[in-house]
Coordinates of N, CA and C in Angstrom, one line a residue:
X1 N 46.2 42.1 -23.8 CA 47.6 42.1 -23.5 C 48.5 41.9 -24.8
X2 N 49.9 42.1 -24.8 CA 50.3 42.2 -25.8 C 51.1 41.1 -26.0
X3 N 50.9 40.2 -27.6 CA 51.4 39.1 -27.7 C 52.6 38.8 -27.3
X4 N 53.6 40.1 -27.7 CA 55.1 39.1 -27.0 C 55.4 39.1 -25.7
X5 N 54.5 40.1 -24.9 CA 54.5 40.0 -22.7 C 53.9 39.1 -23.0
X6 N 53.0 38.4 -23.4 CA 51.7 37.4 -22.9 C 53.1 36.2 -23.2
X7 N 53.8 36.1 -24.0 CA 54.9 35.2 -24.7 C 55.6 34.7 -24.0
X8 N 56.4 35.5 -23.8 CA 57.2 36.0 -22.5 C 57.0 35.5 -21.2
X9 N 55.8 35.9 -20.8 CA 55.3 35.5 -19.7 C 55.3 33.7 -19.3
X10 N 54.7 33.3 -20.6 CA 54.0 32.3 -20.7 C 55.6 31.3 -20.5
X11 N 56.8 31.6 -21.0 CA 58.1 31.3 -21.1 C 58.4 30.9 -19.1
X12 N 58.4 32.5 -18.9 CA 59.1 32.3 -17.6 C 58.3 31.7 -16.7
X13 N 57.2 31.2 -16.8 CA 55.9 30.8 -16.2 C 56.7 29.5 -16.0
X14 N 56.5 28.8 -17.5 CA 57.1 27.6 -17.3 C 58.1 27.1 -17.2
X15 N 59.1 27.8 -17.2 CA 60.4 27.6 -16.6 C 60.5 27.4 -15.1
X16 N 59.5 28.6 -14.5 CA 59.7 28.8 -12.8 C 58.9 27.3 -12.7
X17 N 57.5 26.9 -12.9 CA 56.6 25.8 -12.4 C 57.7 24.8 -12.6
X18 N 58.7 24.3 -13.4 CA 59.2 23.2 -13.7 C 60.7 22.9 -12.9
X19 N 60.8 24.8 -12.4 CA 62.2 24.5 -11.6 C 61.2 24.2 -9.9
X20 N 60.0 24.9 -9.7 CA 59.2 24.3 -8.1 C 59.4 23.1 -8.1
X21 N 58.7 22.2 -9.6 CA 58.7 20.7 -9.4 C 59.9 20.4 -9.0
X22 N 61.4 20.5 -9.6 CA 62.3 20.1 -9.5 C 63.2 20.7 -8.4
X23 N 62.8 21.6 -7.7 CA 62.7 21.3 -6.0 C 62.0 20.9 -5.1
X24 N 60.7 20.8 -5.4 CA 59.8 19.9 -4.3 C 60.5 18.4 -4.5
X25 N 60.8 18.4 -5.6 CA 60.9 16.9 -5.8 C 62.9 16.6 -5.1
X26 N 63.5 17.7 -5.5 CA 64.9 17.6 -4.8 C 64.7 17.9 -2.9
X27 N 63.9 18.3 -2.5 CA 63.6 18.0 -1.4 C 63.2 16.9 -0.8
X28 N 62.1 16.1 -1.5 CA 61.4 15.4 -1.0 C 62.8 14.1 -1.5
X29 N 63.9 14.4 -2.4 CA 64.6 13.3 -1.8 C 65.6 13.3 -0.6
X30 N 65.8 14.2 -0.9 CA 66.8 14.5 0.4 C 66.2 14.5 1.6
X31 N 64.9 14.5 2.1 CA 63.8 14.3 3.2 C 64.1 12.6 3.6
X32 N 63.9 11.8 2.0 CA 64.3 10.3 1.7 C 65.4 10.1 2.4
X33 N 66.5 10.5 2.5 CA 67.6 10.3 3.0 C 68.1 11.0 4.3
X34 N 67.0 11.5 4.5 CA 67.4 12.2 6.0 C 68.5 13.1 6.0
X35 N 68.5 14.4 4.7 CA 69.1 15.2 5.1 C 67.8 16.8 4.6
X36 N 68.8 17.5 4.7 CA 67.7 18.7 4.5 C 68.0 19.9 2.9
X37 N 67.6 20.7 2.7 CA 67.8 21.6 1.6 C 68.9 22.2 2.2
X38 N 69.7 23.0 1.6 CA 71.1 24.2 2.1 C 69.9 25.2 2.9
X39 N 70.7 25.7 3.8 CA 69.5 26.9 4.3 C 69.4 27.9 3.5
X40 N 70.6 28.3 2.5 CA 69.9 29.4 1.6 C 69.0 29.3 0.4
X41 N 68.6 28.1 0.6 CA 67.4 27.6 -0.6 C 66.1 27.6 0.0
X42 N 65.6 27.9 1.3 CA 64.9 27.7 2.3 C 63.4 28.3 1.9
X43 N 63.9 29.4 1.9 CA 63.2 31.0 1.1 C 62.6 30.6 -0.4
X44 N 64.0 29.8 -1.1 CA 63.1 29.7 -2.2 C 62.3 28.8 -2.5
X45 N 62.3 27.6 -1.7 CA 61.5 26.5 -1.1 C 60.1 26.8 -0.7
X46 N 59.6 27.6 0.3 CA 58.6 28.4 0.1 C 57.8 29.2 -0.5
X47 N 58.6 30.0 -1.5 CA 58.3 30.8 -2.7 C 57.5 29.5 -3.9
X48 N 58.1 28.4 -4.1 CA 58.0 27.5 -4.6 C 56.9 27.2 -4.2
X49 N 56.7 26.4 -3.2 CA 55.1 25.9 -2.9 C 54.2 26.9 -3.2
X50 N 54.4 28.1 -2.6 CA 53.0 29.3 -3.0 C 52.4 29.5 -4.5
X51 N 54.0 29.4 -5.1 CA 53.6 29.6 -6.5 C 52.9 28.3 -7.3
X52 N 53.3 27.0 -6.7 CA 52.5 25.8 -7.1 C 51.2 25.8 -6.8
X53 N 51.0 26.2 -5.6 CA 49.6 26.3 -5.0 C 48.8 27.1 -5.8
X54 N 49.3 28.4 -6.1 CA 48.4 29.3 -6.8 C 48.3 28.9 -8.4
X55 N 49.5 28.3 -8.9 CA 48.9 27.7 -10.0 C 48.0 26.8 -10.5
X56 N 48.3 26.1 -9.1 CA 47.3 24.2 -9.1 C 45.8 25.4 -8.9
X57 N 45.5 26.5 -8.3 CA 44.1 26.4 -8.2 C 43.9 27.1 -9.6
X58 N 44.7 28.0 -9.9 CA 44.3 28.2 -11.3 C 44.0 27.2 -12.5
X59 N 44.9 26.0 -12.3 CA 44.7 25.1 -12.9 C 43.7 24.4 -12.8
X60 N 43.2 24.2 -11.8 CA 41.6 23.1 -11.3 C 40.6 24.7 -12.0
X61 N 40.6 25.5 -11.5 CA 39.9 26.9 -12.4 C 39.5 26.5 -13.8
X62 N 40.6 26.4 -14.5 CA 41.2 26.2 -16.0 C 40.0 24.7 -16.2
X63 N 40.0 23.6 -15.6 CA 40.0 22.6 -16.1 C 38.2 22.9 -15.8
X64 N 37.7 23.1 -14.7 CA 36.4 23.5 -14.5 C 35.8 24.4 -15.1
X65 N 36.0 25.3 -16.1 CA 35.7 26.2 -16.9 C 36.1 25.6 -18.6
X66 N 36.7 24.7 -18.8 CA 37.2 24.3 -20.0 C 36.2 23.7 -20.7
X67 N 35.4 22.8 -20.1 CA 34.4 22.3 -20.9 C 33.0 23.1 -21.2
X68 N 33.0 24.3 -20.7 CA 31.8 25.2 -21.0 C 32.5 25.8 -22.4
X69 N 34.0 25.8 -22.9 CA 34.1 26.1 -23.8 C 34.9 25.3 -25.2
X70 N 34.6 24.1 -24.7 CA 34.5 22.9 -25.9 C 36.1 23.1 -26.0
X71 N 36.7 22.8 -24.2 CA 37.8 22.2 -24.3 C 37.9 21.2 -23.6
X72 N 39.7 20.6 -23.5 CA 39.6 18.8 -22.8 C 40.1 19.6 -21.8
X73 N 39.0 19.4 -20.4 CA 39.2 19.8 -19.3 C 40.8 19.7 -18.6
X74 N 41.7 18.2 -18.9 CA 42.5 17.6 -18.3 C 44.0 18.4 -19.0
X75 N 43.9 18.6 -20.2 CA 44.4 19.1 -21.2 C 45.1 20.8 -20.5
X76 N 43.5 21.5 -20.6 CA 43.8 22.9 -20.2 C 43.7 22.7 -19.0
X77 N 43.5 22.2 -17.8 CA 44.1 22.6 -16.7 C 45.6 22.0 -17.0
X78 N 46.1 21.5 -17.2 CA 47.6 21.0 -16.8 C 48.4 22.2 -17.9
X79 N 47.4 22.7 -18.8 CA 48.6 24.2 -19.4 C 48.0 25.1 -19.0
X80 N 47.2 25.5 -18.0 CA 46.6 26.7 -17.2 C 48.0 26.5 -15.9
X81 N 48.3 25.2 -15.5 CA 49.1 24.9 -14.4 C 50.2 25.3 -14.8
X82 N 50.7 25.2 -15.6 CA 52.4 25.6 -16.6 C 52.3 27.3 -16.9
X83 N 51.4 27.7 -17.6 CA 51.5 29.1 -17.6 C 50.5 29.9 -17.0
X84 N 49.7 30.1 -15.8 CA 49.2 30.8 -15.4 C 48.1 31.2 -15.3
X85 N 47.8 32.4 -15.0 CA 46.9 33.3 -15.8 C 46.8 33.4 -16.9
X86 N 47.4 34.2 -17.6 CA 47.4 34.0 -19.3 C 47.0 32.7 -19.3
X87 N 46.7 31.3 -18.9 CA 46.2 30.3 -19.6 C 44.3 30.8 -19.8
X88 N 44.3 30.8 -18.3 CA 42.8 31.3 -17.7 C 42.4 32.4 -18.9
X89 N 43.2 33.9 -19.0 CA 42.8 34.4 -19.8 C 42.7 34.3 -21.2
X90 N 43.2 33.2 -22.0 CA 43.1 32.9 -23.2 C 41.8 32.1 -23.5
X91 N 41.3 31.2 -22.4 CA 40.1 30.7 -22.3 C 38.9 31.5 -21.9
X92 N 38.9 32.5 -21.5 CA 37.8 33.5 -21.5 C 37.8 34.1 -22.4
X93 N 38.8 34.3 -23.8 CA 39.1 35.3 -24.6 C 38.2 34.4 -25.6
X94 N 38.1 32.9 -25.5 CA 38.3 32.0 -26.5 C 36.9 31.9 -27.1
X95 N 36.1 32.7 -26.6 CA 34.9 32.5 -27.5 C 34.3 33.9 -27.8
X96 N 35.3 35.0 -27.6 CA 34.9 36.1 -27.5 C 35.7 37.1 -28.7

């Protein structure tokens, strides 16, 4: 892949995983207080969790494959979880 898409990527990766958190987490206070999201955030509320989900399994991926390649399991999964694929595929690249 080419370094500045993989760059790039790796950018808006962690931008989106940090705006999920900081809607799961704006929801789950407003759930606190007994009210709800705007309904036109609803959609993106959902989009949010999928894309957490798919990164958290990439990330447990990341962290279970990290120590066959003499990394800190805890380490690379939590930047496999931030940027993606490209994390996964920098760690298969990494001994090759």
């Amino acid at each position: 892949m080419n370094p500045t898409a993989a760059k790039l990527i790796k950018i808006a990766s962690i931008l989106s995983m940090t705006s999920a958190l900081g809607l799961l987490g704006w929801n789950l206070s407003l759930y606190l207080q007994g009210k709800s999201l705007p309904p036109n955030l609803t959609f993106l509320f959902w989009l949010a969790i999928v894309a957490l989900f798919a990164h958290g399994v990439e990330g447990l991926i990341a962290a279970a494959k990290a120590r066959s390649h003499n990394q800190n399991p805890l380490r690379y999964g939590i930047y496999t979880f931030f940027v993606g694929f490209i994390g996964l595929q920098e760690l298969a690249n990494r001994n090759n």
